[in-house]
mmCIF file of C-alpha atoms in Angstrom:
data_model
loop_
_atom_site.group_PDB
_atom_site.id
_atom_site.type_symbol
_atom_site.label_atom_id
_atom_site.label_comp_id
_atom_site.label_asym_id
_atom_site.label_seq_id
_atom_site.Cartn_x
_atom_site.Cartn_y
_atom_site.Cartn_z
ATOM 1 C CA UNK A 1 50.630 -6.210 3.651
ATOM 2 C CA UNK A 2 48.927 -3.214 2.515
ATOM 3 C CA UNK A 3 50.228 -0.288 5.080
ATOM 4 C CA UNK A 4 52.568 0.338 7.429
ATOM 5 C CA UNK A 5 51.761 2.223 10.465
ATOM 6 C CA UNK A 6 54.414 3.058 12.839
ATOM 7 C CA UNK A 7 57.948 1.081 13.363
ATOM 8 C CA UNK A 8 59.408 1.729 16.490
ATOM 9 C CA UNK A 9 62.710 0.200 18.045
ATOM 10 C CA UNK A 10 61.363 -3.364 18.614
ATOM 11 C CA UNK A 11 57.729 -3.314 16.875
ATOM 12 C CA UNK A 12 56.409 -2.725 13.429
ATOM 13 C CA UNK A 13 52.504 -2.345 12.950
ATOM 14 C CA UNK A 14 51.137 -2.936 9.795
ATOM 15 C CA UNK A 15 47.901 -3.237 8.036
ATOM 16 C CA UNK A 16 47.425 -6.696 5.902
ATOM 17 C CA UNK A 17 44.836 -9.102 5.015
ATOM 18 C CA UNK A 18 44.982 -13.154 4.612
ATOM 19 C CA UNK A 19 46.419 -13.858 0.512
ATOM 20 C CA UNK A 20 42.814 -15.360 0.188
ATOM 21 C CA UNK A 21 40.256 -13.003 1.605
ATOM 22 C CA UNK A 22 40.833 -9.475 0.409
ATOM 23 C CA UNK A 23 37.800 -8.436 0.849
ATOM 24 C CA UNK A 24 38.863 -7.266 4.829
ATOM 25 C CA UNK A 25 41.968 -5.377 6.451
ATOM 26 C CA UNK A 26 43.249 -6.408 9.657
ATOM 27 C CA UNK A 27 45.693 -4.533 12.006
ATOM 28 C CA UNK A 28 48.804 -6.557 13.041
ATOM 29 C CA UNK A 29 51.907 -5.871 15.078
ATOM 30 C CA UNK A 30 55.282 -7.419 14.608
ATOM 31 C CA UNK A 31 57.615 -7.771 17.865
ATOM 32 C CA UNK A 32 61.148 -8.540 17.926
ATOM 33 C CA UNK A 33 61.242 -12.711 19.410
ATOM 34 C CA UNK A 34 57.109 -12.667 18.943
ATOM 35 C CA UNK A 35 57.025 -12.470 15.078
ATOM 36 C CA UNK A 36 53.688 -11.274 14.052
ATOM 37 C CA UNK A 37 50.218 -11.674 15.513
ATOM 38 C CA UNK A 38 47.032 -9.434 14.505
ATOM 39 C CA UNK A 39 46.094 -7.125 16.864
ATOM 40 C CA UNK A 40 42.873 -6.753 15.391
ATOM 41 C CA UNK A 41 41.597 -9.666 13.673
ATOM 42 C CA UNK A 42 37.551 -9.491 13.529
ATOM 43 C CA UNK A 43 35.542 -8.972 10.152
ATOM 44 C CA UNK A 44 35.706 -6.093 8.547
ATOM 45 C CA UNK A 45 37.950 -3.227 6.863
ATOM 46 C CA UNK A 46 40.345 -1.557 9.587
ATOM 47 C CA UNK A 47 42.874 1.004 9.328
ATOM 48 C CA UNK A 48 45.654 1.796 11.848
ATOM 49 C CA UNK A 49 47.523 4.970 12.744
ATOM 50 C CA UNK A 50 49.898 4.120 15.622
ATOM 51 C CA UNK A 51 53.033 6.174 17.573
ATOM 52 C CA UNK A 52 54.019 6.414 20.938
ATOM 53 C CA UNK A 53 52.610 2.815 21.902
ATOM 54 C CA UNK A 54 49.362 3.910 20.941
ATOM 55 C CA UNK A 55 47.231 2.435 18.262
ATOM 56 C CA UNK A 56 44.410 4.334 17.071
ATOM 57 C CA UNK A 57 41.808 1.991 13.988
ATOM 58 C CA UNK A 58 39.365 3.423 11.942
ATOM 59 C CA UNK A 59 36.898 0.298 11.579
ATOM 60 C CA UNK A 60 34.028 -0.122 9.158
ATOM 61 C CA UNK A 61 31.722 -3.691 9.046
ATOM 62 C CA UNK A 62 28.726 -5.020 7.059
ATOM 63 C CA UNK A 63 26.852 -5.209 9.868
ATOM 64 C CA UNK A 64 26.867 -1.406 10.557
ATOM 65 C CA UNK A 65 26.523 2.062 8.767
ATOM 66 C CA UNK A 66 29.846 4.008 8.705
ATOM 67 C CA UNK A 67 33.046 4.193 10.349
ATOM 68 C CA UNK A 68 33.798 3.972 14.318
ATOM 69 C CA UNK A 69 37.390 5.309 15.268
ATOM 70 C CA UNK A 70 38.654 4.019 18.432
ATOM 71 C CA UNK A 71 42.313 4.055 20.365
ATOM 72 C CA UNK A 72 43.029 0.496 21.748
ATOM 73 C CA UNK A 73 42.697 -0.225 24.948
ATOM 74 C CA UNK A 74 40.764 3.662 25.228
ATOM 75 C CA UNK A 75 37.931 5.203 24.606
ATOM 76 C CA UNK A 76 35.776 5.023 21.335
ATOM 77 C CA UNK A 77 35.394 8.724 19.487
ATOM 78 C CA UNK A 78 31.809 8.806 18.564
ATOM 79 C CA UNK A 79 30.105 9.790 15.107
ATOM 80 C CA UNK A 80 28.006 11.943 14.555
ATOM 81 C CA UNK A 81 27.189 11.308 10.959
ATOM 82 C CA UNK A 82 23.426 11.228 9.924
ATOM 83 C CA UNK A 83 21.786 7.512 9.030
ATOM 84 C CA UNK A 84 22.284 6.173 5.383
ATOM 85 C CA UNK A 85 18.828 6.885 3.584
ATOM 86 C CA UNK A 86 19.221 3.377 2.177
ATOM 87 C CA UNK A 87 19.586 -0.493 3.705
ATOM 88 C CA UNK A 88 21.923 -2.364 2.027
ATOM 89 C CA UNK A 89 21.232 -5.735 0.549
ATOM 90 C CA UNK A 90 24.119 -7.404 -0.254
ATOM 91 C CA UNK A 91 25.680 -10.529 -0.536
ATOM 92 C CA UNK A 92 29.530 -11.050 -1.197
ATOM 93 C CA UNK A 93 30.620 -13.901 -3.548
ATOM 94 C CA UNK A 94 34.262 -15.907 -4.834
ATOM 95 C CA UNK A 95 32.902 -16.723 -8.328
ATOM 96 C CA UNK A 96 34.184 -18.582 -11.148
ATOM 97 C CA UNK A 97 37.789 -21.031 -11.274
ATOM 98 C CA UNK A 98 39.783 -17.757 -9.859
ATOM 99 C CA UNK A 99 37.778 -16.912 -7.166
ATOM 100 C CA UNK A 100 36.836 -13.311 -8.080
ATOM 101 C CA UNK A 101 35.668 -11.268 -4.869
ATOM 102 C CA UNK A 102 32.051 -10.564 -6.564
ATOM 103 C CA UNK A 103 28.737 -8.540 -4.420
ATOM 104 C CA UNK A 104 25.323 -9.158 -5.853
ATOM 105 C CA UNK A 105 23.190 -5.930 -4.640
ATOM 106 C CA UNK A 106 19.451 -6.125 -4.989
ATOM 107 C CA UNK A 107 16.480 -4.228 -4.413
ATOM 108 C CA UNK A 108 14.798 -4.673 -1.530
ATOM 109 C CA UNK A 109 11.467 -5.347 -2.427
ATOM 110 C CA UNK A 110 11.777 -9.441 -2.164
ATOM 111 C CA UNK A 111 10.016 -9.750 -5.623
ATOM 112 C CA UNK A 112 11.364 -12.887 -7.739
ATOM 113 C CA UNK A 113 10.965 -11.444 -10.676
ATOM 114 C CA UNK A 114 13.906 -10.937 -13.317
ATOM 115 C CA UNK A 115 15.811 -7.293 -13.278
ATOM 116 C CA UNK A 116 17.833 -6.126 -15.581
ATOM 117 C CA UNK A 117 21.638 -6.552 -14.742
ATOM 118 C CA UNK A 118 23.776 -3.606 -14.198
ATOM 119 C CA UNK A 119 27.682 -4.036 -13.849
ATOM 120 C CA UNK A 120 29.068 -1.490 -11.271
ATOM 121 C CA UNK A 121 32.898 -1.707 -11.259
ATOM 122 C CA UNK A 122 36.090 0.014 -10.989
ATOM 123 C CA UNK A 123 38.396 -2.932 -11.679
ATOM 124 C CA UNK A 124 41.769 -1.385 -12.206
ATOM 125 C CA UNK A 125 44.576 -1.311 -10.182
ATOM 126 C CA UNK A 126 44.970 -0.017 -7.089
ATOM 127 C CA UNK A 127 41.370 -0.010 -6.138
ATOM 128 C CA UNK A 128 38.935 -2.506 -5.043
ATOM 129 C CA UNK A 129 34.678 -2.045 -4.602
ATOM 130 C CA UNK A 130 33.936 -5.362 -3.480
ATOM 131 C CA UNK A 131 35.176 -5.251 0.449
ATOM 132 C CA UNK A 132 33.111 -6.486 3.886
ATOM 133 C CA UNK A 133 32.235 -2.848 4.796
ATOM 134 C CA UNK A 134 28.443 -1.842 4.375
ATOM 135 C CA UNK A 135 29.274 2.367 2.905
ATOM 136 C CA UNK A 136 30.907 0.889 0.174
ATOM 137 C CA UNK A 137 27.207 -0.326 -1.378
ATOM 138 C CA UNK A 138 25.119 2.884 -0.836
ATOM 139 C CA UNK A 139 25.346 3.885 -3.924
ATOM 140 C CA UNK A 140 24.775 0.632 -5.546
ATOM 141 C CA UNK A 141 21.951 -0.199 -3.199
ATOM 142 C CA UNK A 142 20.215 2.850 -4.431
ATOM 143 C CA UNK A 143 20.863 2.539 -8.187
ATOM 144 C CA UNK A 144 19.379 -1.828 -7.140
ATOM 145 C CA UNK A 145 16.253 -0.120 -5.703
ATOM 146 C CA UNK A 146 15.939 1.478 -9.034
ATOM 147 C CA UNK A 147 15.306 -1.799 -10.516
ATOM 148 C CA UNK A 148 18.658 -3.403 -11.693
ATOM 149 C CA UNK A 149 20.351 -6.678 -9.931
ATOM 150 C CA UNK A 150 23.849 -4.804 -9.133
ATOM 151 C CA UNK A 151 27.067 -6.867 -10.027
ATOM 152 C CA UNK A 152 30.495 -5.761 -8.573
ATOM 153 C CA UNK A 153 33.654 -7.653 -9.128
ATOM 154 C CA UNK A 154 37.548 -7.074 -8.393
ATOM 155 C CA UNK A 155 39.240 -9.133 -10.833
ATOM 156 C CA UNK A 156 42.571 -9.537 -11.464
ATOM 157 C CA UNK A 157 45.005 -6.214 -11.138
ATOM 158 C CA UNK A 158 43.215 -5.303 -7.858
ATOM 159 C CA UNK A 159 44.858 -5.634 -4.688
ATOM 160 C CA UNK A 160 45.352 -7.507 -2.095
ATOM 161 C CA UNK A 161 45.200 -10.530 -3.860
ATOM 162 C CA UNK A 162 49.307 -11.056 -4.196
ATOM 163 C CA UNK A 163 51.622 -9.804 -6.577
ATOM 164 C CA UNK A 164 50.850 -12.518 -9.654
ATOM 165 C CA UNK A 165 46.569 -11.349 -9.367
ATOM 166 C CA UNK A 166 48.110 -7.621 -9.318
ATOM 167 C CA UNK A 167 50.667 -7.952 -12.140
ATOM 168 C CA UNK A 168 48.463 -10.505 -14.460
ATOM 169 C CA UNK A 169 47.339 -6.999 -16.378
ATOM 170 C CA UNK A 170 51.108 -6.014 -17.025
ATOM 171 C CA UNK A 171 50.732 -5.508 -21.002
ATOM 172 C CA UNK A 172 46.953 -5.980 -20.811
ATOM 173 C CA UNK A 173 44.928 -3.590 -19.055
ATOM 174 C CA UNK A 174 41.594 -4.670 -21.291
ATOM 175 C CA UNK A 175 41.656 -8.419 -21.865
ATOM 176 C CA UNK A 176 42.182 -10.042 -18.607
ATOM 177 C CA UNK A 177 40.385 -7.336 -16.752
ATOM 178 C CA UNK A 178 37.383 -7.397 -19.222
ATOM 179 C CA UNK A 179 37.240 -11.154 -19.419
ATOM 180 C CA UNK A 180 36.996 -11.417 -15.304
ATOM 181 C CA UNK A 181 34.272 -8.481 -15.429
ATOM 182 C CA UNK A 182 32.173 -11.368 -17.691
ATOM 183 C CA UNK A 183 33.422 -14.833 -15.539
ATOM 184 C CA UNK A 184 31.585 -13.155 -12.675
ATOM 185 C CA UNK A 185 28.850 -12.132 -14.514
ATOM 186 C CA UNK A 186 27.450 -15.314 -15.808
ATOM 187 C CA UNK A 187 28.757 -17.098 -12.492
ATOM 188 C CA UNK A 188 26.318 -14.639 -10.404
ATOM 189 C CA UNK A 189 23.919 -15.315 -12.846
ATOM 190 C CA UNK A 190 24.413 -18.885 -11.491
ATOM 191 C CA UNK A 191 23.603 -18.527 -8.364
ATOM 192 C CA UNK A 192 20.633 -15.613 -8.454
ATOM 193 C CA UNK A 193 18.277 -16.134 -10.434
ATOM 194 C CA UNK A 194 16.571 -13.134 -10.647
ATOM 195 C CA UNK A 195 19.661 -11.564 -12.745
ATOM 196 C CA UNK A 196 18.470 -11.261 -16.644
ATOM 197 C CA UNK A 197 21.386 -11.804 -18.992
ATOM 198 C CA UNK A 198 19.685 -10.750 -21.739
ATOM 199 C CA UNK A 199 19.458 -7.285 -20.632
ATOM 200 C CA UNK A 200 23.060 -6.361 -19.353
ATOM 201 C CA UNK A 201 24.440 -2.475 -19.037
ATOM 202 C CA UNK A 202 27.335 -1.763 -16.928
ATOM 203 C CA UNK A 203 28.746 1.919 -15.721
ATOM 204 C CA UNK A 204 31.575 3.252 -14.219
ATOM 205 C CA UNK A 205 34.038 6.057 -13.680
ATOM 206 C CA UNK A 206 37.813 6.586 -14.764
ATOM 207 C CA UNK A 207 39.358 3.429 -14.994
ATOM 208 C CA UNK A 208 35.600 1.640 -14.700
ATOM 209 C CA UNK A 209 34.499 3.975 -17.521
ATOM 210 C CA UNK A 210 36.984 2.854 -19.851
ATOM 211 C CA UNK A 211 35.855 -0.496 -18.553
ATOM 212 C CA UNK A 212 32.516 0.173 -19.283
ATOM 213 C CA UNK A 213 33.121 1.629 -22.897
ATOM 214 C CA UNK A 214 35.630 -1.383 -23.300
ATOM 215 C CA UNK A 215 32.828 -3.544 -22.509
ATOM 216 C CA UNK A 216 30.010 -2.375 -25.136
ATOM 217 C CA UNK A 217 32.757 -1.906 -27.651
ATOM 218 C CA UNK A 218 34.514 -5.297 -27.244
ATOM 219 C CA UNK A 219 32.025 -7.710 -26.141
ATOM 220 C CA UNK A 220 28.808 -6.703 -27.434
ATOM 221 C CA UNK A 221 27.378 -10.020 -27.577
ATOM 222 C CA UNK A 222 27.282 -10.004 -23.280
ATOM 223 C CA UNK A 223 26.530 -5.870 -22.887
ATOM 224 C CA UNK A 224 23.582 -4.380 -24.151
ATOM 225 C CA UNK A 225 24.425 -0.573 -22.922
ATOM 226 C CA UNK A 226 27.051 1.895 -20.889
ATOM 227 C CA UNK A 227 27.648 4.260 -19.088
ATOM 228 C CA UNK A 228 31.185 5.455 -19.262
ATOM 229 C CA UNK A 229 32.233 8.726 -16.627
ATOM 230 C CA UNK A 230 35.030 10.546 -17.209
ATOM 231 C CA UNK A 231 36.873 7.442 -19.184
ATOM 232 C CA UNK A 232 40.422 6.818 -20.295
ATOM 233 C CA UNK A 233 40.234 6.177 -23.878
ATOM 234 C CA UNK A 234 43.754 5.859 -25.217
ATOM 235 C CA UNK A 235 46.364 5.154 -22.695
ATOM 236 C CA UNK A 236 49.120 7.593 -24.652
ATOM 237 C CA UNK A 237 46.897 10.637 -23.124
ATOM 238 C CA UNK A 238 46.815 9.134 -19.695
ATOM 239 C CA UNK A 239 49.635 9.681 -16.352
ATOM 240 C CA UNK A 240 52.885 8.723 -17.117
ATOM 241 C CA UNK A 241 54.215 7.292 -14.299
ATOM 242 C CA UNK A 242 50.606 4.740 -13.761
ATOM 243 C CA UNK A 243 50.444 4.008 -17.261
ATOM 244 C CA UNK A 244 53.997 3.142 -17.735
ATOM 245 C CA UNK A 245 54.376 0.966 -14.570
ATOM 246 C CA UNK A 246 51.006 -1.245 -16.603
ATOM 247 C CA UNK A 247 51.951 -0.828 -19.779
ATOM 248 C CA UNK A 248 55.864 -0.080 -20.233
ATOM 249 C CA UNK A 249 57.173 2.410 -22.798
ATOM 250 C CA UNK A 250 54.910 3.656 -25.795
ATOM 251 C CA UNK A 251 58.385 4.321 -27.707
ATOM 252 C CA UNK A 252 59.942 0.974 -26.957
ATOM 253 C CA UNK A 253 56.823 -1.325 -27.473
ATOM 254 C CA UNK A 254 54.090 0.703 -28.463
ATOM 255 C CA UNK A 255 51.701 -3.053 -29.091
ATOM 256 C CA UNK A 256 50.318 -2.700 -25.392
ATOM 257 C CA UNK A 257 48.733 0.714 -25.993
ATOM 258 C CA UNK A 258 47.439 0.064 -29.563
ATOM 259 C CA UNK A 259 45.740 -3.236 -28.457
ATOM 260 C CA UNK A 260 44.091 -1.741 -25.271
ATOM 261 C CA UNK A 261 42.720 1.855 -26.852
ATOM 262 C CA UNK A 262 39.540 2.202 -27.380
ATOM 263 C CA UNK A 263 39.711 4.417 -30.218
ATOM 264 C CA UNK A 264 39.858 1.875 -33.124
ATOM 265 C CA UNK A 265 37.328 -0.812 -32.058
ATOM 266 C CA UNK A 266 34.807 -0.917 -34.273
ATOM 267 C CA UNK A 267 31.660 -3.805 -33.265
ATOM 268 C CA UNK A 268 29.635 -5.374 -35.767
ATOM 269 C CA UNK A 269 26.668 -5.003 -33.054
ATOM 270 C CA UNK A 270 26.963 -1.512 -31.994
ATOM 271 C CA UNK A 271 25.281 -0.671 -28.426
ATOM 272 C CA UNK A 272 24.057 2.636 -27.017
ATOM 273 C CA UNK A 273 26.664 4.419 -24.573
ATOM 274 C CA UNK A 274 26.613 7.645 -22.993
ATOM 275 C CA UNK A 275 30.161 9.357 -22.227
ATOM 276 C CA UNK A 276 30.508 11.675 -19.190
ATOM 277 C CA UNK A 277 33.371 14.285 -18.603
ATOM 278 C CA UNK A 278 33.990 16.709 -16.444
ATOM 279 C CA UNK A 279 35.513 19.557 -18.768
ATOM 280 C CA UNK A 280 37.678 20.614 -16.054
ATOM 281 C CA UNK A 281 39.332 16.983 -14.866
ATOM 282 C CA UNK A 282 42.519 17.687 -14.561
ATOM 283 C CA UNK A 283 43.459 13.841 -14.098
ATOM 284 C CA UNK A 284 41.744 12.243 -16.997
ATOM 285 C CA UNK A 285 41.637 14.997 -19.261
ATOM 286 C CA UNK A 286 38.414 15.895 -21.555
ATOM 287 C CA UNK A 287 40.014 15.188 -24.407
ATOM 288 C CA UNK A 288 39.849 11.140 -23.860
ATOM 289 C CA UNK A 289 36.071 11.555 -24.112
ATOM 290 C CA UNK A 290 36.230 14.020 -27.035
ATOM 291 C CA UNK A 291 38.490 11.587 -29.050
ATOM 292 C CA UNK A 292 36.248 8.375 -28.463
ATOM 293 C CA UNK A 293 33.206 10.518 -29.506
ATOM 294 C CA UNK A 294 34.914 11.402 -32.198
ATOM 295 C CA UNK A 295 36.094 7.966 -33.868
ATOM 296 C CA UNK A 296 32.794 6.239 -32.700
ATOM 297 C CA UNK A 297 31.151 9.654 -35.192
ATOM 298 C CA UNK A 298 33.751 8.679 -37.902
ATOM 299 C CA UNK A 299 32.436 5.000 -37.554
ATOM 300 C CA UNK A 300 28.747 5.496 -37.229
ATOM 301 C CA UNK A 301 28.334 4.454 -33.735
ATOM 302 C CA UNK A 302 25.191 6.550 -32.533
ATOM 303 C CA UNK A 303 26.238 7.316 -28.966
ATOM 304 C CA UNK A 304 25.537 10.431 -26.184
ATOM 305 C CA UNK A 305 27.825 12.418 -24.646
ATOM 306 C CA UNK A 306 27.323 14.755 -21.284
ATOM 307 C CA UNK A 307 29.837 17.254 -20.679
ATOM 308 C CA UNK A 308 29.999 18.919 -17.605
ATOM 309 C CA UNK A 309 31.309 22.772 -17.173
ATOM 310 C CA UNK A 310 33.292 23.439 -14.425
ATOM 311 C CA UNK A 311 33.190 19.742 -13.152
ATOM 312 C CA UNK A 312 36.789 18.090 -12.139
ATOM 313 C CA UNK A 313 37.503 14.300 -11.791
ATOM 314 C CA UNK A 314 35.350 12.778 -9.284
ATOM 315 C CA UNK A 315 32.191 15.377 -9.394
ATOM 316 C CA UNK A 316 32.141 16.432 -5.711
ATOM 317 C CA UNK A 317 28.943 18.716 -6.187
ATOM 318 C CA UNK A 318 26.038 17.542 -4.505
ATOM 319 C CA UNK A 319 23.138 18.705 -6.838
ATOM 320 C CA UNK A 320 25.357 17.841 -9.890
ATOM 321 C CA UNK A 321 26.271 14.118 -8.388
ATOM 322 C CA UNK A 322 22.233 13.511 -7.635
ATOM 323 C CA UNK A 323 21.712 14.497 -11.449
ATOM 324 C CA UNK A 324 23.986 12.686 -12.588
ATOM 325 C CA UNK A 325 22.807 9.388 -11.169
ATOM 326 C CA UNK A 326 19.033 10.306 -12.428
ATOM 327 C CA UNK A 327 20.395 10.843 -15.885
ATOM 328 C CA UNK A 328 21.990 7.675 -15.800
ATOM 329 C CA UNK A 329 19.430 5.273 -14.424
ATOM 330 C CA UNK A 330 16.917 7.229 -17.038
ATOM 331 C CA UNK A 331 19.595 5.993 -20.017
ATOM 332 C CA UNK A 332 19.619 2.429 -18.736
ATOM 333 C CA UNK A 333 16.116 1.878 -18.023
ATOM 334 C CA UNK A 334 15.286 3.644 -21.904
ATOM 335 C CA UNK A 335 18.316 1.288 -23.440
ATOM 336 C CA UNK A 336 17.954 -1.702 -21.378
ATOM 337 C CA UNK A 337 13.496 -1.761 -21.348
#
């Protein structure tokens, strides 16, 4: 189950998707002497509001651009959005002995050639990329027409897999979650050949740039480059009440937040990364990035760092968000030629 949308006297609807698919959200409703039975049950990611008897989805699909919103059993509310300027190419995956929910976005040219591999996750909890509605890929589809074979996984501690997937980072919010990121690497590798493992970047933002700076810093060996936006660094610095529930109390066991900071990792092969912070995120606070820049100085590692004045968490300016994707494909192209 993933919401719950209305319960009345003798009904409960909910939103929930099958333990082994959670790549899609169905709407189901639960009747007193009828159990539950889906109400709407087709492919796709749906989301109910419902009161009054009525039951109103928000529905998006791969087969279509954007979102439809319609009341069951009624009329349809039409959108007016403008087209996507891009046409997704994806394919979703279950790689490797666990399964992992994996999309392998390409460009669209139909070339065979081999492309440089960018990883494109968020892969902490509470969030998931890799789901069977076409607007989550825009982005991605743009950064594969830029010449990269796109690979996006949920591994474990994203939802919708069941409690032991979610819970399997409790202590560990970098090994388990680092180790899936590189099980569905080399298993898409597998199965597309045009994916060139020996040029491998990877980017992301919050909890997927402290992925991304976990993965240059830890594993080396598999990533050649990163792109880290707006990253948590040390987990002390981080909110309470998230980091706690993942990684318990720093002043009862303090051993799950010194083995999954980023601060004292120090690679033999050291790879190029470029740190992005908003200096006015007021969720992962500036100083994360300041403090990784500053022990990967103390150590040597050459890096880059991009602050942004005036910028919050998730960069909602239009000409700054453009920019910032042209800065970063020009990094990964220049570390990853």
């Amino acid at each position: 189950m993933r919401s719950v949308s209305s319960i009345e006297r003798d009904s409960v609807v909910f939103d929930a998707n099958p333990i082994d698919d959670p790549t899609v959200i169905q709407v189901w409703r639960w009747t007193v002497g009828g159990g539950a039975a889906p109400v709407v049950s087709e492919p796709g990611m749906h989301h109910s509001v419902a009161g009054g008897g009525r039951i109103v989805v928000r529905s998006a699909t791969l087969d279509a651009n954007g979102w439809t919103t319609r009341v069951l059993d009624g009329p349809t509310i039409t959108s007016i959005a403008e087209p996507p300027l891009v046409d997704v190419n994806v394919r979703l995956l279950r790689l490797g002995q666990e399964r992992i929910p994996t999309a392998i976005v390409l460009p669209r040219d139909g070339a065979t050639d081999k492309l440089p591999v960018l990883l494109d996750p968020y892969g902490g909890p509470h969030a998931q990329r890799v789901i069977s509605a076409r607007s989550a890929y825009y982005a991605s589809q743009w950064l594969a027409d830029q010449g990269f074979a796109v690979v996006i996984a949920d591994g474990r501690g994203t939802p919708g897999r069941g409690t032991e997937w979610e819970r399997a980072v409790f202590h560990d919010l970098a090994g388990p979650v680092l180790d899936d990121q590189i099980t569905a690497l080399h298993a898409a590798a597998e199965v597309e050949p045009r994916l060139d493992l020996s040029r491998v970047g990877i980017r992301g933002w919050s909890f997927g740039g402290y992925l991304a700076a976990l993965a240059v810093l830890r594993r080396p060996d598999v990533f050649h480059a990163a792109v880290a936006g707006a990253p948590v660094t040390e987990w002390r610095l981080y909110d309470t009440h998230y980091t706690e529930r993942c990684l318990g109390d720093p002043g009862i066991d303090p051993v799950p937040y010194d083995r999954t900071s980023l601060l004292g990792l120090r690679p033999e092969i050291q790879r190029p990364i470029l740190l992005i912070h908003g200096l006015a995120d007021d969720n992962v606070v500036a100083a994360h990035t300041l403090q990784l820049s500053s022990a990967l100085l103390a150590a040597g590692h050459a890096h880059e760092v991009l602050p942004l004045s005036g910028v919050t968490h998730m960069t909602p300016q239009e000409v700054v968000a453009e920019n910032l994707l042209l800065a970063q494909v020009a990094f990964l192209r220049r570390t990853l030629a």
